[in-house]
Structure formats: structure tokens, C-alpha cells
Amino acid sequence: MPVRHFDIAPTRALESVFDMARADRNRPFWAPELETLDRAALERLQVARLQKTLARARRSPHYRRVFRASGFDPKSFASLADLPRLPFTVKDDLRSDENFPYGLLTVGKDRLVRLHSSSGTTGRPTAVFHTRRDLAAWTDLIARSLWMIGLRPGDVFQNMMGYGLFTGGLGLHYGSERLGALTIPAGAGNSRRQIALMKDFGTTALHIIPSYALRLIDTFHEAGEDPKSFKLRLAVLGAEPHSDAARKRIEDLFGIRAYNCYGLSELNGPAVAFECPEQDGLHLWEDSYLAEIVDPETGRALPDGARGELVLTNLNREGMPLLRYRTRDITSLRSAPCPCGRTHRRIERITGRTDDMLIVKGVNIYPVQVERVLMRFPELGSDYLIVLATINHLDQFTVRAELKPDAFHGDLHELEALRRRIADELRGEILVSARIELLEHGSLPKPEGKAVRVEDHRER
Ligand code: ADP
Ligand code: ZN
């Protein structure tokens, strides 16, 4: 099949997309020709798109410098095996004085139509630009992902992510509109109003940060409402690491199916990878992103199935394509075929960023490992905080967890026994002894965006 054919896919006339969605709501794929492309053809497409991307990258001041300094000649690129010769791009390349804000652009500013920015979880935010075509391609990937989990015209999609510079809001918004679902731009926060919107307009699908979903249950209870009596049936969970146990809890509490959506602003935003109905790993859209897993310490490639840092290259972006971008997100890549029929490889649930990893008494710990254990205890609510301190020159690891409102009946022995059981299970998982502090329901801070799981007060 000629590769050229695919270059027009994202710019398909909108009307024909809508007609397709209305005409055949039972078809399993949004873009069958791309989602089920056989591996050899998919790799050919990747190489062709990468060659094009490299040619574009030469127009950016940053990549021109990188190519010159490293001796990498973009014209010499012939196969994916040539990739490791290309230097990595890191977050600091985007925010260095030399590059910020326009140094990675490959087009004139007059071609740009949108600015996004990462939420700045880890330092100075980065500026990311999109052309009209970039937005069309990204929107199409989101529509593809939402279609995959069963969203259809007639669904009511309540987007509870922050609108604005954060990509979770506008990104999913345009994707769900493109698919043809009635889209409610609810934005983040204001829990009572969120519930009223769900009730009044018969919301069937949510896009929500998982820690917020778990918290919203309290507001349902306070309002005397049960989400299971609503029309909800789907949720897209994204923006932060969460355990499978947290997902299950959300599914049970809301009576829905919930799917994991991964992405980052630098590479476009949400829907770099998305869980399919199998709920067993996230398909990474390999027609648009080239994925590698490397050892975070050495940068060396790791084999299939090994956990390491995800490195991504944009394959279908014109304004600001990034090459071999170090995401700092830890996962692994699996090439086993998926029963859903999509040929794009799957990544595992993200454990966290390399910078989320805590080294406590010499042991590496990710906050989601703690979450996984806490979620096993029905007595516990869903919020927790890890607090690190230095006591007598030693690391002290404390986990503060909230009790469910009705979990404590005044029996201190029972409470002490629970504390001990949690500490034991936690030691089994993370191999470090933790002090467990059980708190009254609602006493931990509740940020509106991504959850904050760690306070590190250790002396350095
Ligand atoms: P910031 O980097 O400032 O948080 P972004 O909004 O671009 O801004 O966040 C992207 C990051 O969020 C990813 O690199 C990843 O660490 C995290 N993230 C996004 N989606 C998921 C997900 N489904 N699971 C785990 N982590 C996620
Ligand atoms: Zn699948």
C-alpha cells in the first residue's frame, strides 16, 4: 500500500467523518486502515513519516544545532535501526534560555494557531505550539481512542479536566466533538455542579483525574445521590499515575467501566496511548509516535517487556515535532498481539516519573505501590499522603491514610490492629517499614488538579 495515502488521513473532511460515525456506529475501529495495519506496513509508515519529520526538524534552530554538533545527518536516516544515533531531547531543551519559547519551531509563527503548556508539576512550564494541521491530527487520535472504548454519537461526554493551558481540557473536548458526542465543557472542580450537570443532562461518559473521581464519591453521598442511579457508563482516567486497584474502585463506586489515557503536553497531550476494551495495557498509537524504552540511567535501549523510561518521537506533527523525547515516565512495551485486533503495541500502566521515585533507606519506591496496598483495605478511603523526614540521620517513611467515614466505631484496639495489618502488607510490597497514621475522613489536603502524594522533608 502506498504510504502517501495516510498523509491525508488527519485532514479528512470533517463532514465525512461525522457521516461515517452516524452511519455505522457498530464498527469497532475509527480508522481501521491505521489501527489494524500489519506490523511491516506500520514500520514502513513510521520510517517514511520519520524521514519527513527529520527533514522538517532541520528547520528548527534547536535541531539544526543538535544535528551539527552530533554529526547526525538526517538525510542518512534509512531505517529504525539508525535511530539510536540521534541524540535525545530533554525537557530542559524546551525551557533553556536559548530555546524558550520558539527554538523548536519548524514553521513560521504565522502558521501557529494554539499554545499549550505543561502544568509545571516539575519546575518551569514548557511552551508547546500547534499548527492547524497538528490540532486536526491530534483531535483525530483522540476521537479514535474514544471510539475504541465505545463512545458514540448520542453519548454525553462530561469533560472534567481543567480547560486552558492544560491539554486535558481542550484536547479531549475537540476529540469528543469530532466523534460526534454531546460534549459538556465542565472544567475542573466545583463538585456539586459537576453532579448536577451529570444528572440534568444524562451524562454517560466522564473524563476525570482518578484521584478526583475517588473524592467525588463523598460529594455524591453528601448530596444524597448514588452515581449508579445515573446514566454513567464510561470514564476516561488520565493525567496522573494510578493503580489498577484504584481503577477498580472507581468502576465499582460509579458502576462504570474506566479506561486509562496517557499523554503529555510536550508530545501533543492526552491519547499518546489509550486502553482498549480488553483493559490490559494501553495501545500506543504507533502511526503517530515512535516509542522506545531505555534505561533511565544510561539511556541504553531495553528489550521488549523490560521496565524503563519511555522515549517518544513525534511522527505526524509539523509545527514542533520532538525527536527522541525523554518523557521520564516509567513503563514497559509489549508486542504480544491484542485480542481487540489493533496492531499497535501496548505499554503497561505508568508507574510514575523517574522524579517521583523515592529512594528510602536505599530502596526505590513509587507512590502507586503504596496506593496499591492501601486500596486493598475497605476500611480506608482513597486519599493518602507519604511524608518523608530525617530522624536521627535516618529516613523516616510515614504514610497518612484517611479512614472511611463509617470505619471507626470507637474501638482503639481494632484501629491499632488495622494499622498493624496495613504496615505488614506495605512492608511486603515495598520492603521498607512505614509508620502508618490513620486520619479522620476528609483531613488531607484536596488539590483540584493532579493529586500530590509526597511531602519530602528530608535533610539533604
Ligand atoms: P506536567 O508535566 O506539568 O504534569 P502534563 O499535563 O503534560 O504536565 O502531564 C503529563 C504527565 O502526566 C506525563 O508525563 C505523566 O507523568 C503524567 N500522566 C499523564 N497521563 C497519565 C496516566 N494515564 N498514567 C500515569 N501518568 C500519567
Ligand atoms: Zn487492544
Tab-separated table of C-alpha atoms and ligand atoms in Angstrom:
chain	number	residue	atom	x	y	z
A	1	MET	CA	0.000	0.000	0.000
A	2	PRO	CA	1.466	3.390	-0.838
A	3	VAL	CA	2.438	5.314	2.257
A	4	ARG	CA	1.244	8.589	0.799
A	5	HIS	CA	-2.326	7.590	1.320
A	6	PHE	CA	-2.019	8.041	5.085
A	7	ASP	CA	-0.746	11.555	4.980
A	8	ILE	CA	-4.203	12.821	4.240
A	9	ALA	CA	-5.928	10.824	6.974
A	10	PRO	CA	-5.984	13.521	9.658
A	11	THR	CA	-7.281	16.146	7.295
A	12	ARG	CA	-10.255	14.112	6.075
A	13	ALA	CA	-13.213	16.422	5.610
A	14	LEU	CA	-14.986	16.778	8.939
A	15	GLU	CA	-18.386	16.161	7.451
A	16	SER	CA	-17.419	12.817	6.043
A	17	VAL	CA	-16.104	11.840	9.480
A	18	PHE	CA	-19.431	12.726	11.072
A	19	ASP	CA	-21.327	10.873	8.388
A	20	MET	CA	-19.195	7.813	8.965
A	21	ALA	CA	-19.793	7.942	12.726
A	22	ARG	CA	-23.530	8.258	12.298
A	23	ALA	CA	-23.764	5.705	9.541
A	24	ASP	CA	-22.101	2.795	11.223
A	25	ARG	CA	-21.929	3.024	14.972
A	26	ASN	CA	-21.154	-0.662	15.306
A	27	ARG	CA	-17.853	-0.593	13.520
A	28	PRO	CA	-15.139	-1.293	16.079
A	29	PHE	CA	-12.470	0.978	14.604
A	30	TRP	CA	-12.398	4.698	13.936
A	31	ALA	CA	-9.510	4.395	11.487
A	32	PRO	CA	-9.374	0.674	10.614
A	33	GLU	CA	-6.746	1.168	7.905
A	34	LEU	CA	-4.347	2.540	10.514
A	35	GLU	CA	-5.376	0.744	13.691
A	36	THR	CA	-5.029	-2.728	12.192
A	37	LEU	CA	-2.159	-2.091	9.800
A	38	ASP	CA	0.161	-5.096	9.788
A	39	ARG	CA	3.469	-4.615	11.557
A	40	ALA	CA	5.641	-4.492	8.455
A	41	ALA	CA	3.471	-1.817	6.851
A	42	LEU	CA	3.272	0.069	10.126
A	43	GLU	CA	7.066	0.156	10.327
A	44	ARG	CA	7.317	1.330	6.743
A	45	LEU	CA	4.889	4.094	7.573
A	46	GLN	CA	6.970	5.022	10.632
A	47	VAL	CA	10.158	5.242	8.601
A	48	ALA	CA	8.509	7.357	5.924
A	49	ARG	CA	6.983	9.689	8.465
A	50	LEU	CA	10.197	9.891	10.426
A	51	GLN	CA	12.134	10.878	7.313
A	52	LYS	CA	9.663	13.636	6.724
A	53	THR	CA	9.840	14.706	10.353
A	54	LEU	CA	13.637	14.807	10.267
A	55	ALA	CA	13.547	16.960	7.157
A	56	ARG	CA	11.217	19.327	8.999
A	57	ALA	CA	13.346	19.302	12.140
A	58	ARG	CA	16.246	20.768	10.180
A	59	ARG	CA	14.280	23.981	10.026
A	60	SER	CA	14.242	24.371	13.807
A	61	PRO	CA	17.177	26.295	15.306
A	62	HIS	CA	17.488	23.728	18.079
A	63	TYR	CA	17.626	20.605	15.925
A	64	ARG	CA	19.898	22.288	13.397
A	65	ARG	CA	22.366	22.817	16.241
A	66	VAL	CA	21.863	19.249	17.508
A	67	PHE	CA	22.418	17.732	14.069
A	68	ARG	CA	25.535	19.789	13.553
A	69	ALA	CA	27.016	19.091	16.986
A	70	SER	CA	26.316	15.357	16.910
A	71	GLY	CA	27.233	14.756	13.296
A	72	PHE	CA	23.832	13.185	12.675
A	73	ASP	CA	22.833	13.699	9.076
A	74	PRO	CA	19.030	13.496	8.812
A	75	LYS	CA	19.355	12.574	5.153
A	76	SER	CA	21.272	9.451	6.090
A	77	PHE	CA	18.346	8.065	8.059
A	78	ALA	CA	17.137	4.884	6.355
A	79	SER	CA	15.711	2.531	8.954
A	80	LEU	CA	14.614	2.418	12.594
A	81	ALA	CA	17.976	0.876	13.444
A	82	ASP	CA	19.521	4.291	12.717
A	83	LEU	CA	17.507	5.854	15.489
A	84	PRO	CA	19.922	5.432	18.419
A	85	ARG	CA	22.428	7.654	16.576
A	86	LEU	CA	20.060	10.538	17.084
A	87	PRO	CA	20.595	12.419	20.382
A	88	PHE	CA	17.777	12.567	22.950
A	89	THR	CA	15.650	15.643	23.521
A	90	VAL	CA	15.031	16.500	27.177
A	91	LYS	CA	12.625	18.812	28.942
A	92	ASP	CA	15.386	21.339	29.589
A	93	ASP	CA	15.867	21.725	25.836
A	94	LEU	CA	12.390	23.236	25.746
A	95	ARG	CA	12.927	25.642	28.589
A	96	SER	CA	16.564	26.662	28.143
A	97	ASP	CA	17.246	30.368	27.640
A	98	GLU	CA	18.476	29.502	24.177
A	99	ASN	CA	15.244	27.809	23.090
A	100	PHE	CA	12.417	29.180	25.171
A	101	PRO	CA	9.912	29.748	23.706
A	102	TYR	CA	10.372	29.403	19.934
A	103	GLY	CA	13.609	27.466	19.453
A	104	LEU	CA	11.993	24.180	18.470
A	105	LEU	CA	9.596	25.538	15.889
A	106	THR	CA	9.915	24.207	12.364
A	107	VAL	CA	7.380	26.604	10.877
A	108	GLY	CA	6.899	30.365	10.891
A	109	LYS	CA	4.899	31.817	13.783
A	110	ASP	CA	2.163	32.758	11.364
A	111	ARG	CA	1.393	29.052	10.956
A	112	LEU	CA	0.686	28.534	14.652
A	113	VAL	CA	-2.842	28.519	15.973
A	114	ARG	CA	-2.581	27.174	19.536
A	115	LEU	CA	-0.285	27.352	22.546
A	116	HIS	CA	-0.370	24.800	25.338
A	117	SER	CA	1.855	24.468	28.324
A	118	SER	CA	2.664	21.594	30.629
A	119	SER	CA	1.179	22.148	34.050
A	120	GLY	CA	4.587	22.680	35.581
A	121	THR	CA	4.400	19.780	38.030
A	122	THR	CA	8.179	19.615	37.945
A	123	GLY	CA	9.553	23.131	37.521
A	124	ARG	CA	9.273	25.902	34.905
A	125	PRO	CA	6.456	25.137	32.444
A	126	THR	CA	7.212	24.428	28.807
A	127	ALA	CA	5.554	26.089	25.820
A	128	VAL	CA	4.182	23.829	23.123
A	129	PHE	CA	2.794	25.066	19.813
A	130	HIS	CA	0.393	23.581	17.286
A	131	THR	CA	-0.484	24.356	13.698
A	132	ARG	CA	-3.976	23.831	12.375
A	133	ARG	CA	-2.928	20.515	10.878
A	134	ASP	CA	-1.328	19.418	14.168
A	135	LEU	CA	-4.574	20.042	16.003
A	136	ALA	CA	-6.531	18.109	13.359
A	137	ALA	CA	-4.200	15.124	13.655
A	138	TRP	CA	-4.225	15.137	17.464
A	139	THR	CA	-8.001	15.537	17.561
A	140	ASP	CA	-8.338	12.569	15.242
A	141	LEU	CA	-6.235	10.413	17.578
A	142	ILE	CA	-8.456	11.346	20.489
A	143	ALA	CA	-11.604	10.563	18.513
A	144	ARG	CA	-10.024	7.238	17.552
A	145	SER	CA	-9.325	6.464	21.216
A	146	LEU	CA	-12.771	7.436	22.449
A	147	TRP	CA	-14.383	5.401	19.685
A	148	MET	CA	-12.251	2.452	20.759
A	149	ILE	CA	-13.776	2.421	24.258
A	150	GLY	CA	-17.287	2.667	22.876
A	151	LEU	CA	-18.130	6.374	22.917
A	152	ARG	CA	-20.642	7.119	20.160
A	153	PRO	CA	-22.804	9.945	18.837
A	154	GLY	CA	-25.683	10.145	21.301
A	155	ASP	CA	-23.336	9.859	24.284
A	156	VAL	CA	-22.980	12.812	26.641
A	157	PHE	CA	-19.328	13.382	27.446
A	158	GLN	CA	-18.593	15.491	30.515
A	159	ASN	CA	-15.037	16.748	30.366
A	160	MET	CA	-13.949	17.424	33.940
A	161	MET	CA	-10.369	18.394	33.182
A	162	GLY	CA	-9.031	21.923	33.503
A	163	TYR	CA	-9.608	23.981	30.375
A	164	GLY	CA	-6.857	26.386	29.489
A	165	LEU	CA	-3.164	25.773	29.103
A	166	PHE	CA	-3.537	22.189	30.342
A	167	THR	CA	-4.047	19.840	27.386
A	168	GLY	CA	-6.578	17.562	29.108
A	169	GLY	CA	-9.399	20.065	28.659
A	170	LEU	CA	-9.308	21.281	25.070
A	171	GLY	CA	-7.643	18.106	23.797
A	172	LEU	CA	-10.412	15.715	24.774
A	173	HIS	CA	-13.041	18.355	24.105
A	174	TYR	CA	-12.306	18.596	20.407
A	175	GLY	CA	-11.816	14.839	20.122
A	176	SER	CA	-15.218	14.040	21.542
A	177	GLU	CA	-16.890	16.728	19.433
A	178	ARG	CA	-15.202	15.340	16.393
A	179	LEU	CA	-16.533	11.891	17.190
A	180	GLY	CA	-19.966	13.435	17.455
A	181	ALA	CA	-20.709	13.063	21.181
A	182	LEU	CA	-22.539	15.844	23.004
A	183	THR	CA	-19.671	17.436	24.893
A	184	ILE	CA	-20.029	19.301	28.184
A	185	PRO	CA	-17.013	21.546	28.864
A	186	ALA	CA	-17.454	21.268	32.626
A	187	GLY	CA	-13.835	22.008	33.516
A	188	ALA	CA	-12.242	21.025	36.831
A	189	GLY	CA	-13.617	21.413	40.327
A	190	ASN	CA	-16.983	22.520	41.726
A	191	SER	CA	-18.114	19.031	42.633
A	192	ARG	CA	-21.742	19.867	43.363
A	193	ARG	CA	-22.190	21.465	39.978
A	194	GLN	CA	-20.483	18.508	38.281
A	195	ILE	CA	-23.039	16.184	39.804
A	196	ALA	CA	-25.899	18.486	38.831
A	197	LEU	CA	-24.634	18.510	35.231
A	198	MET	CA	-24.445	14.717	35.191
A	199	LYS	CA	-27.975	14.462	36.478
A	200	ASP	CA	-29.596	17.187	34.386
A	201	PHE	CA	-28.070	16.204	31.065
A	202	GLY	CA	-27.844	12.454	31.496
A	203	THR	CA	-24.041	12.309	31.236
A	204	THR	CA	-22.900	8.893	30.026
A	205	ALA	CA	-19.123	9.378	29.949
A	206	LEU	CA	-16.608	11.279	32.067
A	207	HIS	CA	-13.077	12.463	31.551
A	208	ILE	CA	-11.678	12.817	35.026
A	209	ILE	CA	-8.494	12.707	37.100
A	210	PRO	CA	-8.652	9.413	39.050
A	211	SER	CA	-7.885	10.914	42.484
A	212	TYR	CA	-10.672	13.421	41.885
A	213	ALA	CA	-13.091	10.673	40.829
A	214	LEU	CA	-12.494	8.904	44.124
A	215	ARG	CA	-13.039	12.098	46.024
A	216	LEU	CA	-16.201	12.979	44.146
A	217	ILE	CA	-17.902	10.000	45.740
A	218	ASP	CA	-18.039	11.933	49.024
A	219	THR	CA	-19.887	14.755	47.336
A	220	PHE	CA	-22.356	12.291	45.848
A	221	HIS	CA	-23.022	10.940	49.330
A	222	GLU	CA	-23.327	14.404	50.854
A	223	ALA	CA	-25.831	15.289	48.168
A	224	GLY	CA	-27.768	12.094	48.879
A	225	GLU	CA	-27.091	10.829	45.358
A	226	ASP	CA	-25.838	7.498	44.044
A	227	PRO	CA	-23.831	7.639	40.813
A	228	LYS	CA	-25.050	4.147	39.983
A	229	SER	CA	-28.549	5.519	39.537
A	230	PHE	CA	-27.232	7.984	36.921
A	231	LYS	CA	-26.774	7.214	33.229
A	232	LEU	CA	-22.985	6.979	33.531
A	233	ARG	CA	-21.331	4.060	31.764
A	234	LEU	CA	-17.773	5.085	30.844
A	235	ALA	CA	-14.881	7.084	32.216
A	236	VAL	CA	-11.564	8.141	30.795
A	237	LEU	CA	-8.970	8.342	33.566
A	238	GLY	CA	-5.793	10.245	32.922
A	239	ALA	CA	-3.199	12.838	33.857
A	240	GLU	CA	-1.685	11.030	36.833
A	241	PRO	CA	-0.390	7.610	37.850
A	242	HIS	CA	-2.967	5.374	39.445
A	243	SER	CA	-3.072	1.703	40.311
A	244	ASP	CA	-5.340	-0.887	38.769
A	245	ALA	CA	-6.889	-1.211	42.225
A	246	ALA	CA	-7.849	2.473	42.138
A	247	ARG	CA	-9.430	1.976	38.715
A	248	LYS	CA	-11.451	-0.971	40.008
A	249	ARG	CA	-12.600	1.050	42.969
A	250	ILE	CA	-13.791	3.804	40.625
A	251	GLU	CA	-15.563	1.260	38.434
A	252	ASP	CA	-17.342	-0.240	41.450
A	253	LEU	CA	-18.316	3.027	43.054
A	254	PHE	CA	-19.681	4.568	39.852
A	255	GLY	CA	-20.949	1.385	38.229
A	256	ILE	CA	-18.998	2.094	35.023
A	257	ARG	CA	-16.006	0.910	33.005
A	258	ALA	CA	-12.956	3.119	33.256
A	259	TYR	CA	-10.090	3.356	30.763
A	260	ASN	CA	-6.595	4.664	31.159
A	261	CYS	CA	-5.450	7.509	28.905
A	262	TYR	CA	-1.809	8.550	28.790
A	263	GLY	CA	-0.134	11.515	27.198
A	264	LEU	CA	1.977	14.584	27.833
A	265	SER	CA	1.815	18.154	26.610
A	266	GLU	CA	5.233	18.123	25.006
A	267	LEU	CA	4.193	15.400	22.550
A	268	ASN	CA	0.670	16.898	21.923
A	269	GLY	CA	-1.189	15.834	25.058
A	270	PRO	CA	-3.579	13.025	26.011
A	271	ALA	CA	-4.064	9.946	23.810
A	272	VAL	CA	-0.457	9.082	23.075
A	273	ALA	CA	-1.570	5.709	24.429
A	274	PHE	CA	-5.027	4.542	25.418
A	275	GLU	CA	-6.508	1.413	26.909
A	276	CYS	CA	-8.725	-0.697	24.659
A	277	PRO	CA	-11.791	-2.654	25.802
A	278	GLU	CA	-9.509	-5.514	26.908
A	279	GLN	CA	-8.255	-3.256	29.743
A	280	ASP	CA	-4.873	-4.914	29.561
A	281	GLY	CA	-2.297	-2.308	28.619
A	282	LEU	CA	-2.551	0.880	26.571
A	283	HIS	CA	-2.176	0.864	22.777
A	284	LEU	CA	0.475	3.398	21.905
A	285	TRP	CA	-0.552	4.979	18.593
A	286	GLU	CA	2.490	3.989	16.594
A	287	ASP	CA	1.444	5.697	13.387
A	288	SER	CA	1.891	8.988	15.252
A	289	TYR	CA	4.525	8.225	17.891
A	290	LEU	CA	7.652	6.175	17.796
A	291	ALA	CA	8.287	4.556	21.163
A	292	GLU	CA	11.471	3.283	22.792
A	293	ILE	CA	12.155	2.080	26.308
A	294	VAL	CA	15.551	2.997	27.687
A	295	ASP	CA	17.444	2.563	30.909
A	296	PRO	CA	16.853	5.891	32.692
A	297	GLU	CA	20.442	5.893	33.990
A	298	THR	CA	22.375	5.024	30.851
A	299	GLY	CA	19.902	5.841	28.064
A	300	ARG	CA	20.553	2.431	26.551
A	301	ALA	CA	17.730	0.565	24.797
A	302	LEU	CA	15.953	-2.083	26.867
A	303	PRO	CA	14.381	-5.257	25.467
A	304	ASP	CA	10.673	-5.889	24.975
A	305	GLY	CA	8.872	-6.220	28.300
A	306	ALA	CA	11.565	-4.566	30.436
A	307	ARG	CA	10.533	-1.609	32.551
A	308	GLY	CA	12.298	1.632	31.825
A	309	GLU	CA	11.834	5.181	30.643
A	310	LEU	CA	9.558	5.829	27.710
A	311	VAL	CA	11.168	7.826	24.902
A	312	LEU	CA	8.867	9.243	22.236
A	313	THR	CA	9.272	10.754	18.793
A	314	ASN	CA	6.501	12.628	17.002
A	315	LEU	CA	5.804	11.126	13.581
A	316	ASN	CA	2.919	13.239	12.396
A	317	ARG	CA	3.446	16.757	13.604
A	318	GLU	CA	4.583	19.787	11.670
A	319	GLY	CA	4.912	22.810	13.999
A	320	MET	CA	7.073	21.432	16.770
A	321	PRO	CA	7.996	17.788	16.280
A	322	LEU	CA	10.104	16.356	19.101
A	323	LEU	CA	12.710	13.688	18.446
A	324	ARG	CA	13.523	11.009	20.997
A	325	TYR	CA	11.962	12.929	23.851
A	326	ARG	CA	12.767	11.606	27.327
A	327	THR	CA	9.342	11.501	28.995
A	328	ARG	CA	10.747	10.389	32.362
A	329	ASP	CA	7.688	8.147	32.632
A	330	ILE	CA	8.359	4.573	33.652
A	331	THR	CA	6.630	1.749	31.823
A	332	SER	CA	7.316	-1.214	29.540
A	333	LEU	CA	6.388	-2.028	25.964
A	334	ARG	CA	4.710	-5.270	24.920
A	335	SER	CA	4.427	-6.570	21.381
A	336	ALA	CA	2.112	-9.546	22.029
A	337	PRO	CA	-0.923	-9.271	19.744
A	338	CYS	CA	-4.062	-7.893	21.373
A	339	PRO	CA	-7.392	-9.721	21.041
A	340	CYS	CA	-9.038	-6.422	20.052
A	341	GLY	CA	-7.288	-6.631	16.673
A	342	ARG	CA	-5.231	-3.468	16.914
A	343	THR	CA	-1.643	-3.981	15.863
A	344	HIS	CA	-0.145	-1.073	17.789
A	345	ARG	CA	1.990	-2.242	20.682
A	346	ARG	CA	0.852	-1.754	24.256
A	347	ILE	CA	2.501	-0.052	27.198
A	348	GLU	CA	1.844	-1.020	30.786
A	349	ARG	CA	0.201	1.367	33.203
A	350	ILE	CA	2.725	4.119	34.050
A	351	THR	CA	4.301	3.578	37.470
A	352	GLY	CA	5.331	7.211	37.791
A	353	ARG	CA	8.014	9.585	36.633
A	354	THR	CA	11.639	8.986	37.326
A	355	ASP	CA	11.419	12.075	39.550
A	356	ASP	CA	8.509	10.553	41.528
A	357	MET	CA	10.681	7.661	42.538
A	358	LEU	CA	11.594	7.849	46.202
A	359	ILE	CA	14.761	6.355	47.497
A	360	VAL	CA	14.063	5.422	51.092
A	361	LYS	CA	16.720	3.593	53.095
A	362	GLY	CA	18.284	2.674	49.775
A	363	VAL	CA	15.090	1.147	48.355
A	364	ASN	CA	13.310	2.523	45.275
A	365	ILE	CA	9.628	3.195	45.853
A	366	TYR	CA	6.891	4.666	43.665
A	367	PRO	CA	3.847	6.203	45.352
A	368	VAL	CA	1.473	3.975	43.316
A	369	GLN	CA	2.970	0.934	45.035
A	370	VAL	CA	1.759	2.357	48.319
A	371	GLU	CA	-1.610	3.128	46.736
A	372	ARG	CA	-1.948	-0.434	45.523
A	373	VAL	CA	-1.665	-1.720	49.093
A	374	LEU	CA	-3.924	0.896	50.672
A	375	MET	CA	-6.686	0.162	48.138
A	376	ARG	CA	-6.863	-3.416	49.421
A	377	PHE	CA	-8.302	-2.190	52.724
A	378	PRO	CA	-12.020	-1.499	52.552
A	379	GLU	CA	-11.717	0.435	55.818
A	380	LEU	CA	-9.624	3.085	54.066
A	381	GLY	CA	-10.832	5.966	51.955
A	382	SER	CA	-8.967	6.841	48.790
A	383	ASP	CA	-6.702	9.671	49.853
A	384	TYR	CA	-3.227	9.233	51.176
A	385	LEU	CA	-0.013	11.150	51.630
A	386	ILE	CA	3.549	9.929	52.000
A	387	VAL	CA	5.656	12.040	54.345
A	388	LEU	CA	9.412	11.670	54.471
A	389	ALA	CA	11.582	13.065	57.211
A	390	THR	CA	15.045	12.632	58.658
A	391	ILE	CA	15.100	11.436	62.263
A	392	ASN	CA	18.496	10.840	63.864
A	393	HIS	CA	20.119	10.874	60.408
A	394	LEU	CA	17.761	8.133	59.220
A	395	ASP	CA	14.944	8.243	56.709
A	396	GLN	CA	11.541	8.059	58.251
A	397	PHE	CA	8.738	6.917	55.997
A	398	THR	CA	5.227	7.790	57.087
A	399	VAL	CA	2.011	7.001	55.265
A	400	ARG	CA	-1.028	9.042	56.208
A	401	ALA	CA	-4.266	7.452	55.088
A	402	GLU	CA	-7.836	8.546	55.586
A	403	LEU	CA	-10.375	6.213	57.122
A	404	LYS	CA	-13.783	5.809	55.529
A	405	PRO	CA	-16.362	7.925	57.401
A	406	ASP	CA	-18.023	4.876	58.980
A	407	ALA	CA	-14.894	2.774	59.562
A	408	PHE	CA	-14.128	3.733	63.164
A	409	HIS	CA	-16.590	2.802	65.896
A	410	GLY	CA	-14.562	3.958	68.869
A	411	ASP	CA	-12.631	0.724	69.351
A	412	LEU	CA	-8.978	1.704	69.595
A	413	HIS	CA	-7.767	-1.896	69.659
A	414	GLU	CA	-9.444	-2.525	66.354
A	415	LEU	CA	-7.836	0.593	64.936
A	416	GLU	CA	-4.413	-0.464	66.168
A	417	ALA	CA	-4.866	-3.909	64.622
A	418	LEU	CA	-5.785	-2.320	61.307
A	419	ARG	CA	-2.734	-0.096	61.458
A	420	ARG	CA	-0.551	-3.120	62.012
A	421	ARG	CA	-2.080	-5.081	59.155
A	422	ILE	CA	-1.510	-2.162	56.781
A	423	ALA	CA	2.102	-1.801	57.911
A	424	ASP	CA	2.701	-5.531	57.354
A	425	GLU	CA	1.225	-5.602	53.883
A	426	LEU	CA	3.096	-2.468	52.949
A	427	ARG	CA	6.382	-3.934	54.091
A	428	GLY	CA	5.653	-6.945	51.895
A	429	GLU	CA	5.203	-4.686	48.870
A	430	ILE	CA	7.889	-2.028	49.292
A	431	LEU	CA	10.329	-3.777	51.634
A	432	VAL	CA	10.557	-0.784	53.931
A	433	SER	CA	8.874	-0.301	57.304
A	434	ALA	CA	6.452	2.543	57.339
A	435	ARG	CA	4.692	4.359	60.134
A	436	ILE	CA	1.004	4.340	59.393
A	437	GLU	CA	-1.109	7.247	60.555
A	438	LEU	CA	-4.833	6.791	60.203
A	439	LEU	CA	-6.692	10.044	59.834
A	440	GLU	CA	-10.247	11.128	60.068
A	441	HIS	CA	-12.057	11.199	56.750
A	442	GLY	CA	-11.521	14.451	54.831
A	443	SER	CA	-8.454	15.655	56.730
A	444	LEU	CA	-5.854	15.509	53.938
A	445	PRO	CA	-5.448	18.477	51.574
A	446	LYS	CA	-7.535	18.188	48.381
A	447	PRO	CA	-5.894	19.844	45.377
A	448	GLU	CA	-8.148	20.439	42.383
A	449	GLY	CA	-5.727	19.123	39.763
A	450	LYS	CA	-3.308	16.236	39.948
A	451	ALA	CA	-3.017	14.675	43.385
A	452	VAL	CA	0.048	15.456	45.497
A	453	ARG	CA	1.202	12.195	47.056
A	454	VAL	CA	4.534	13.042	48.646
A	455	GLU	CA	5.951	15.552	51.104
A	456	ASP	CA	9.679	15.177	51.388
A	457	HIS	CA	11.163	16.985	54.397
A	458	ARG	CA	14.381	15.034	54.495
A	459	GLU	CA	17.698	16.774	55.128
A	460	ARG	CA	19.888	16.533	52.059
B	1	ADP	P1	3.199	18.224	33.701
B	1	ADP	O1	4.383	17.533	33.080
B	1	ADP	O2	3.499	19.579	34.131
B	1	ADP	O3	2.478	17.401	34.726
B	1	ADP	P2	1.335	17.376	31.607
B	1	ADP	O4	-0.062	17.790	31.801
B	1	ADP	O5	1.872	17.402	30.255
B	1	ADP	O6	2.168	18.363	32.508
B	1	ADP	O7	1.482	15.962	32.256
B	1	ADP	C1	1.985	14.844	31.581
B	1	ADP	C2	2.451	13.836	32.583
B	1	ADP	O8	1.372	13.378	33.387
B	1	ADP	C3	3.016	12.595	31.956
B	1	ADP	O9	4.354	12.757	31.570
B	1	ADP	C4	2.849	11.583	33.077
B	1	ADP	O10	3.869	11.707	34.037
B	1	ADP	C5	1.549	12.014	33.717
B	1	ADP	N1	0.444	11.229	33.171
B	1	ADP	C6	-0.433	11.595	32.218
B	1	ADP	N2	-1.335	10.626	31.983
B	1	ADP	C7	-1.016	9.590	32.795
B	1	ADP	C8	-1.555	8.280	33.017
B	1	ADP	N3	-2.626	7.833	32.373
B	1	ADP	N4	-0.932	7.495	33.920
B	1	ADP	C9	0.150	7.936	34.586
B	1	ADP	N5	0.696	9.147	34.437
B	1	ADP	C10	0.122	9.972	33.546
B	2	ZN	ZN	-6.414	-3.973	22.284
